[in-house]
Amino acid sequence: MASSVKHFCTICEYDGISNTAVTWCTECEVFFCGDCEKTHSKSGLSKHHKTMSADNYKRLPTFMQEIRSQCRDHNTINEFYCSFHACPCCVQCVTDKHKKCQDMKPLSDTLHQVKSSASVQLFEKDLKNVKENLDTAIMYLKTRISTINIQKTKAIEEISYMRKSINDNLNKLEQNILNDLESKHSKLRANMATILQQMEQGSSQIDQMQSQFTNLVHHATELQMYIGLKEIEKTAKYIGDLERTEHFIEKNLEVNISSALQSFLQDVKSFGDININTTSSTLRLKTGRKDQAHHLVPEVPGIEQIKPSLLTRLTSPKDMKLNIWACHILPDSRIMILDNNKKQLVLFSNDGIFIRNVVTFTKNPCDVCFVRNYTVAVTLRSANQIALVDVEKNKIIQTIKLSHECYGVASDGKTLVITSGGSQCTTVNLNDMSHTILEGMQGVGPIALFQGNIYGINYHENKVSCYRITGEHLWTYQNPDVAKPRGLSLDKNGFVYIASNGNNSIMVVSPDGRTCKRILSGSDGIKDPWQIDINRETGIMIVSSRKSDDDSVKDYETAFVYKI
């Protein structure tokens, strides 16, 4: 968008004069009024400088107006261009920030005839494609926002429906017990009221006899007196009989609340879970030209540019002798360690400090991966089981039984992939727990998932392979540089990192499986590397390594944390 800012002559402003600029010198990078421009054009040092009108300068996009030939940090001329960081830089920048950047070129070579290049000639088409892609992406995101709004409304309706159903059922149960209470209370009260009425009638008769007792004695005939006495005896006997029956047993009303309801109040801690499930994007954008893509989006670094830097090493209690069988970096950067010595899952902070033991297993654990929320999956090889562990609650929440040994495990949050280390491999749908046997993945042990593909290593044949999620083979890399591979992981760009145990190295294989490079070795302190994992969001990598230099010691007691 063209700038609407009014520019003034840079030279005149030094003298406190605000003369409107008429030209802009592209080499001096200053504005001139009409008088100053004449002087500038006659000077021997600047008479050949290229200028443009101030009006044309205003037509440039704002971000282009802000581009300068001088380095903003050091106020010196930019002489080089870094292709990796896609930025010009001065000599001091090269020393301070670009020591490891190999693709440095003189800025003059990069800019040579740039306006007449084929890229610039196609720039208008590229801009059109980018605009169409942006419009498509904007429409896509608006549609997605509308979709999740609908999903939110639907979720609220489901929650409300469940709440109403619970309320309706509780109201029904409440009414049932109130009806039962009313029925039993009425029956009990009616029985007691009948007895009470009979006794009140007898009491009334006795009261009457007491008040007229003298008259009865003086005036009643012998027969009347005899019969009257018999009636009094009957009343006395009636009261005595009532005392011997259950009529005077105390019958109390009490309520016993259902244990299920009491358990509901104690055990139910949440109404449910809100999960964000991911699926492949349906967005389709136009593909731009490769030779210009790096001008628009960051380039994927080449394999030669992968150079990890050490951050820290695990710090565990002195009495904890770890035998690290597997390691994994959680999304929040905390570190999970499978200790084979004590068959336990151990949690460390993101800076390598021991936090706590999470779970101890009865069988030896083999591999661990993150599933979703606070849940990780741990394979128990000889038990043919996968244990789903809640890291926050420190407990096993579910166990999955398979028909084969469970060695390597990986997950994308919807599916578990489990290998046996032999000829069998199974996928488990985490929604319905259905199992599918994959064919064709022979000898695969540790595995990783990336963009719908399975990556696995074969320890005995010294190779790493890539498969589709269906088990179809895509490519295999086999080279003496990869010796007795024990663990693997992938970064966000699809590079495969391998713990090469046979030569004390960490190797990286390109995403197409064609090239390989050693990035860490024994000289970096790596000894018998066994496992490796990478947090693709942060670029943090953890590598297990034997602490001791003694080859007779086989305990893998430590792990190094790197930034890649």
Coordinates of C-alpha atoms in Angstrom, one line a residue, residues 146-533:
S146 CA -17.6 -21.1 11.7
T147 CA -17.2 -24.8 12.0
I148 CA -15.7 -24.8 15.5
N149 CA -18.4 -22.3 16.6
I150 CA -21.0 -24.8 15.5
Q151 CA -19.0 -27.5 17.3
K152 CA -19.0 -25.4 20.4
T153 CA -22.8 -24.9 20.2
K154 CA -23.3 -28.6 19.6
A155 CA -21.0 -29.4 22.6
I156 CA -23.0 -27.0 24.8
E157 CA -26.2 -28.7 23.7
E158 CA -24.8 -32.1 24.4
I159 CA -23.6 -31.0 27.9
S160 CA -27.0 -29.4 28.5
Y161 CA -28.8 -32.5 27.3
M162 CA -26.7 -34.7 29.6
R163 CA -27.3 -32.3 32.5
K164 CA -31.1 -32.3 31.8
S165 CA -31.1 -36.0 31.6
I166 CA -29.3 -36.3 34.9
N167 CA -31.7 -33.8 36.4
D168 CA -34.7 -35.6 35.0
N169 CA -33.5 -38.9 36.3
L170 CA -32.7 -37.5 39.7
N171 CA -36.1 -35.8 39.8
K172 CA -37.7 -39.1 39.0
L173 CA -35.7 -41.0 41.6
E174 CA -36.5 -38.2 44.1
Q175 CA -40.2 -38.4 43.4
N176 CA -40.1 -42.2 43.7
I177 CA -38.5 -42.1 47.2
L178 CA -40.8 -39.3 48.3
N179 CA -43.8 -41.3 47.1
D180 CA -42.5 -44.3 49.0
L181 CA -41.9 -42.1 52.1
E182 CA -45.5 -40.8 51.9
S183 CA -46.9 -44.3 51.5
K184 CA -45.1 -45.8 54.4
H185 CA -45.7 -42.7 56.6
S186 CA -49.4 -42.8 55.8
K187 CA -49.7 -46.5 56.6
L188 CA -47.8 -46.2 59.8
R189 CA -49.7 -43.2 60.9
A190 CA -53.1 -44.8 60.0
N191 CA -52.3 -47.9 62.2
M192 CA -51.3 -45.7 65.1
A193 CA -54.3 -43.4 64.7
T194 CA -56.7 -46.4 64.8
I195 CA -55.2 -47.7 68.0
L196 CA -55.1 -44.2 69.4
Q197 CA -58.8 -43.7 68.6
Q198 CA -59.8 -47.0 70.3
M199 CA -57.8 -46.1 73.4
E200 CA -59.3 -42.6 73.6
Q201 CA -62.8 -44.2 73.5
G202 CA -61.8 -46.5 76.4
S203 CA -60.4 -43.6 78.3
S204 CA -63.6 -41.7 77.8
Q205 CA -65.6 -44.6 79.2
I206 CA -63.3 -44.9 82.2
D207 CA -63.6 -41.1 82.8
Q208 CA -67.3 -41.4 82.8
M209 CA -67.3 -44.3 85.2
Q210 CA -64.9 -42.5 87.5
S211 CA -67.1 -39.4 87.7
Q212 CA -70.2 -41.5 88.4
F213 CA -68.6 -44.2 90.6
T214 CA -70.5 -43.2 93.8
N215 CA -73.8 -43.3 92.0
L216 CA -73.0 -46.6 90.5
V217 CA -72.3 -48.1 93.9
H218 CA -75.5 -46.7 95.5
H219 CA -78.0 -47.0 92.6
A220 CA -76.9 -49.7 90.2
T221 CA -78.4 -53.1 90.6
E222 CA -76.3 -56.1 91.4
L223 CA -76.5 -57.2 87.8
Q224 CA -75.6 -53.7 86.4
M225 CA -72.6 -53.5 88.8
Y226 CA -71.4 -57.0 87.8
I227 CA -71.6 -56.3 84.1
G228 CA -70.0 -52.9 84.6
L229 CA -67.1 -54.4 86.5
K230 CA -66.6 -56.9 83.6
E231 CA -66.5 -54.1 81.1
I232 CA -63.7 -52.4 83.2
E233 CA -61.8 -55.7 83.3
K234 CA -62.2 -56.0 79.5
T235 CA -60.7 -52.5 79.1
A236 CA -57.8 -53.2 81.4
K237 CA -57.2 -56.6 79.6
Y238 CA -57.3 -54.8 76.2
I239 CA -54.6 -52.4 77.3
G240 CA -52.5 -55.2 78.7
D241 CA -52.9 -57.1 75.4
L242 CA -51.8 -54.0 73.4
E243 CA -48.7 -53.8 75.5
R244 CA -47.8 -57.4 74.7
T245 CA -48.3 -56.9 71.0
E246 CA -46.2 -54.9 68.5
H247 CA -48.5 -51.8 68.7
F248 CA -46.2 -50.1 71.2
I249 CA -43.0 -51.0 69.4
E250 CA -41.3 -47.8 68.2
K251 CA -41.4 -47.6 64.5
N252 CA -39.2 -44.8 63.1
L253 CA -38.9 -43.4 59.6
E254 CA -35.4 -43.1 58.2
V255 CA -33.9 -42.6 54.7
N256 CA -30.8 -44.4 53.3
I257 CA -29.4 -42.5 50.4
S258 CA -28.2 -44.8 47.5
S259 CA -24.5 -45.7 47.7
A260 CA -24.3 -45.1 44.0
L261 CA -25.4 -41.5 44.5
Q262 CA -22.9 -41.0 47.4
S263 CA -20.2 -42.5 45.2
F264 CA -21.2 -40.1 42.4
L265 CA -20.6 -37.1 44.6
Q266 CA -17.2 -38.5 45.7
D267 CA -15.8 -40.1 42.6
V268 CA -17.1 -38.0 39.7
K269 CA -14.6 -35.2 39.4
S270 CA -15.5 -33.8 36.0
F271 CA -18.4 -33.6 33.6
G272 CA -16.2 -34.9 30.8
D273 CA -13.3 -33.9 28.6
I274 CA -12.9 -31.3 25.9
N275 CA -10.5 -32.7 23.3
I276 CA -9.0 -31.0 20.2
N277 CA -8.7 -33.8 17.6
T278 CA -6.6 -33.1 14.5
T279 CA -7.3 -34.3 11.0
S280 CA -5.6 -33.6 7.7
S281 CA -6.2 -30.1 6.3
T282 CA -8.5 -29.8 3.3
L283 CA -6.9 -26.5 2.4
R284 CA -5.3 -26.6 -1.1
L285 CA -3.1 -23.7 -2.2
K286 CA -1.4 -23.0 -5.5
T287 CA 2.3 -24.1 -5.5
G288 CA 4.7 -21.2 -6.0
R289 CA 8.0 -21.4 -7.9
K290 CA 10.8 -23.1 -5.9
D291 CA 13.4 -20.5 -6.9
Q292 CA 11.5 -17.8 -5.2
A293 CA 9.7 -19.5 -2.3
H294 CA 12.5 -18.6 0.1
H295 CA 11.7 -14.9 -0.5
L296 CA 8.2 -15.5 0.9
V297 CA 8.5 -18.3 3.6
P298 CA 11.5 -19.6 5.6
E299 CA 13.5 -22.3 3.8
V300 CA 13.9 -25.8 5.1
P301 CA 17.5 -26.1 6.2
G302 CA 19.7 -28.6 4.4
I303 CA 21.2 -31.5 6.2
E304 CA 24.6 -29.8 6.3
Q305 CA 23.1 -27.0 8.4
I306 CA 22.0 -29.3 11.2
K307 CA 24.3 -28.7 14.1
P308 CA 23.0 -29.4 17.6
S309 CA 24.2 -27.4 20.6
L310 CA 24.3 -28.9 24.1
L311 CA 21.9 -27.4 26.6
T312 CA 22.2 -29.7 29.7
R313 CA 22.4 -33.2 31.0
L314 CA 20.0 -35.1 33.3
T315 CA 20.6 -34.7 37.0
S316 CA 19.3 -37.6 39.0
P317 CA 19.6 -38.5 42.7
K318 CA 23.0 -40.2 43.6
D319 CA 21.3 -43.4 44.5
M320 CA 19.4 -43.6 41.2
K321 CA 21.4 -45.8 38.8
L322 CA 19.4 -45.4 35.6
N323 CA 19.4 -47.9 32.8
I324 CA 17.6 -45.7 30.2
W325 CA 15.6 -48.0 27.9
A326 CA 13.6 -45.2 26.4
C327 CA 13.2 -41.4 26.7
H328 CA 10.5 -39.0 25.5
I329 CA 10.0 -35.2 25.6
L330 CA 6.5 -34.2 26.5
P331 CA 4.7 -31.3 24.8
D332 CA 5.4 -29.1 27.9
S333 CA 9.1 -30.0 27.5
R334 CA 9.3 -32.2 30.6
I335 CA 11.2 -35.4 30.1
M336 CA 10.0 -39.0 30.5
I337 CA 12.6 -41.8 31.2
L338 CA 12.0 -45.5 31.2
D339 CA 14.4 -47.0 33.8
N340 CA 14.9 -50.7 33.1
N341 CA 16.8 -51.2 36.4
K342 CA 13.8 -50.6 38.6
K343 CA 11.1 -51.1 35.9
Q344 CA 9.8 -47.6 36.5
L345 CA 8.7 -44.5 34.6
V346 CA 10.6 -41.4 35.8
L347 CA 9.8 -37.7 35.3
F348 CA 12.4 -34.9 34.8
S349 CA 12.0 -31.2 34.4
N350 CA 12.8 -29.5 31.1
D351 CA 16.2 -28.5 32.4
G352 CA 17.0 -32.1 33.3
I353 CA 16.3 -32.1 37.1
F354 CA 14.6 -35.2 38.6
I355 CA 11.0 -34.6 39.7
R356 CA 9.5 -37.9 40.7
N357 CA 8.9 -41.6 40.0
V358 CA 5.5 -41.9 38.1
V359 CA 4.8 -45.6 37.9
T360 CA 6.6 -48.9 38.7
F361 CA 5.7 -51.9 36.4
T362 CA 5.7 -55.6 37.3
K363 CA 7.2 -56.4 33.8
N364 CA 10.1 -54.7 32.1
P365 CA 9.0 -51.6 30.1
C366 CA 10.4 -51.3 26.6
D367 CA 9.3 -48.0 24.9
V368 CA 7.3 -44.9 25.7
C369 CA 5.4 -42.3 23.6
F370 CA 3.1 -39.4 24.2
V371 CA -0.6 -40.1 23.4
R372 CA -2.7 -37.0 24.4
N373 CA -3.7 -34.9 27.4
Y374 CA -1.5 -36.2 30.2
T375 CA -1.4 -39.8 28.9
V376 CA 1.7 -41.7 27.7
A377 CA 1.8 -45.3 26.3
V378 CA 4.4 -47.7 27.6
T379 CA 5.1 -51.1 26.0
L380 CA 5.6 -54.2 28.2
R381 CA 7.2 -56.5 25.8
S382 CA 7.1 -59.9 27.4
A383 CA 3.5 -59.3 28.7
N384 CA 2.2 -58.5 25.2
Q385 CA 0.7 -55.3 26.7
I386 CA 0.6 -51.5 26.4
A387 CA 0.0 -49.6 29.6
L388 CA -1.7 -46.2 29.3
V389 CA -0.3 -44.0 32.1
D390 CA -1.7 -40.8 33.4
V391 CA 1.5 -38.8 34.2
E392 CA -0.3 -36.3 36.5
K393 CA -2.2 -38.9 38.5
N394 CA 0.8 -41.3 38.7
K395 CA -1.2 -44.4 37.7
I396 CA -2.0 -46.8 34.9
I397 CA -5.5 -46.0 33.6
Q398 CA -5.8 -48.7 31.0
T399 CA -4.1 -51.8 29.7
I400 CA -4.3 -53.0 26.1
K401 CA -3.5 -56.6 25.3
L402 CA -2.1 -57.7 21.9
S403 CA -1.5 -61.0 20.3
H404 CA 2.3 -60.4 20.0
E405 CA 5.2 -58.9 21.9
C406 CA 5.1 -55.1 22.3
Y407 CA 8.4 -53.4 21.6
G408 CA 8.3 -50.0 19.8
V409 CA 5.4 -47.7 20.1
A410 CA 4.3 -44.3 18.5
S411 CA 1.1 -42.3 18.4
D412 CA -0.5 -39.3 16.7
G413 CA -3.2 -39.0 19.4
K414 CA -5.7 -41.0 17.5
T415 CA -3.8 -44.2 16.7
L416 CA -1.2 -46.3 18.4
V417 CA 1.4 -48.2 16.3
I418 CA 3.1 -51.1 18.1
T419 CA 5.9 -53.3 16.8
S420 CA 7.1 -56.6 18.1
G421 CA 10.7 -56.3 16.9
G422 CA 10.0 -59.3 14.7
S423 CA 7.5 -59.8 11.9
Q424 CA 4.4 -58.3 13.4
C425 CA 3.1 -54.8 13.8
T426 CA -0.4 -53.6 15.0
T427 CA -2.3 -50.3 14.9
V428 CA -4.8 -49.6 17.7
N429 CA -7.7 -47.1 17.1
L430 CA -7.8 -45.2 20.4
N431 CA -11.5 -44.3 19.9
D432 CA -12.9 -47.8 19.6
M433 CA -9.8 -49.8 20.5
S434 CA -10.0 -51.9 17.3
H435 CA -6.8 -53.6 16.2
T436 CA -5.4 -53.9 12.7
I437 CA -2.4 -56.1 11.7
L438 CA 0.1 -54.4 9.3
E439 CA 1.9 -56.5 6.8
G440 CA 5.3 -56.0 5.3
M441 CA 7.2 -54.4 8.3
Q442 CA 9.7 -57.2 8.9
G443 CA 12.2 -56.8 11.8
V444 CA 11.1 -53.2 12.7
G445 CA 11.8 -52.3 16.4
P446 CA 11.7 -48.7 17.5
I447 CA 9.4 -46.5 15.4
A448 CA 8.2 -42.9 14.9
L449 CA 5.2 -41.3 13.2
F450 CA 5.4 -38.2 11.0
Q451 CA 2.8 -36.8 8.6
G452 CA 1.0 -40.1 8.3
N453 CA 4.0 -42.3 7.7
I454 CA 5.8 -44.8 9.9
Y455 CA 9.6 -44.7 10.3
G456 CA 11.3 -47.7 11.8
I457 CA 14.8 -49.2 12.3
N458 CA 16.0 -52.7 11.9
Y459 CA 18.9 -53.3 14.4
H460 CA 20.2 -56.5 12.9
E461 CA 20.3 -55.2 9.3
N462 CA 21.6 -51.7 10.1
K463 CA 18.9 -49.8 8.2
V464 CA 16.1 -47.3 8.6
S465 CA 12.9 -47.5 6.6
C466 CA 9.8 -45.4 5.8
Y467 CA 6.3 -46.9 5.4
R468 CA 2.8 -45.7 4.9
I469 CA 0.4 -46.1 7.8
T470 CA -1.0 -49.1 5.9
G471 CA 2.4 -50.8 6.0
E472 CA 3.3 -50.2 2.4
H473 CA 7.1 -49.7 2.0
L474 CA 8.3 -46.3 0.7
W475 CA 12.1 -46.2 1.1
T476 CA 15.0 -47.7 3.0
Y477 CA 18.4 -46.2 3.9
Q478 CA 21.2 -48.7 4.6
N479 CA 24.8 -47.6 5.0
P480 CA 27.9 -48.5 7.2
D481 CA 27.6 -45.2 8.9
V482 CA 24.4 -46.4 10.5
A483 CA 25.7 -49.2 12.8
K484 CA 23.4 -51.1 15.2
P485 CA 20.7 -48.4 15.3
R486 CA 18.7 -48.4 18.6
G487 CA 16.4 -45.4 18.5
L488 CA 15.1 -42.8 16.1
S489 CA 13.1 -39.6 16.0
L490 CA 12.1 -36.9 13.5
D491 CA 12.3 -33.1 13.5
K492 CA 9.6 -30.8 12.1
N493 CA 11.2 -30.9 8.7
G494 CA 11.1 -34.7 8.3
F495 CA 14.8 -35.4 8.9
V496 CA 15.3 -38.7 10.7
Y497 CA 17.7 -38.8 13.7
I498 CA 19.2 -42.2 14.6
A499 CA 21.0 -43.3 17.7
S500 CA 23.8 -45.4 16.0
N501 CA 24.9 -47.5 18.9
G502 CA 27.6 -49.4 17.0
N503 CA 29.8 -46.3 16.3
N504 CA 28.8 -44.0 19.1
S505 CA 27.1 -41.6 16.8
I506 CA 23.9 -39.7 16.2
M507 CA 23.2 -39.8 12.4
V508 CA 20.7 -37.8 10.4
V509 CA 19.0 -39.1 7.3
S510 CA 17.4 -36.8 4.8
P511 CA 13.6 -36.9 4.4
D512 CA 13.9 -38.7 1.1
G513 CA 16.1 -41.4 2.6
R514 CA 19.0 -40.6 0.2
T515 CA 21.7 -38.8 2.2
C516 CA 23.1 -39.1 5.7
K517 CA 25.3 -37.1 8.1
R518 CA 26.9 -37.6 11.5
I519 CA 26.0 -34.7 13.8
L520 CA 27.3 -36.1 17.2
S521 CA 30.0 -38.6 18.0
G522 CA 32.2 -40.0 20.8
S523 CA 34.2 -36.7 20.8
D524 CA 30.9 -35.0 21.9
G525 CA 30.6 -37.4 24.9
I526 CA 28.2 -39.8 23.2
K527 CA 28.9 -43.4 24.4
D528 CA 26.7 -46.3 23.4
P529 CA 23.6 -44.1 22.4
W530 CA 20.5 -46.1 23.0
Q531 CA 17.5 -43.8 22.6
I532 CA 16.7 -40.4 21.1
D533 CA 13.6 -38.1 21.0

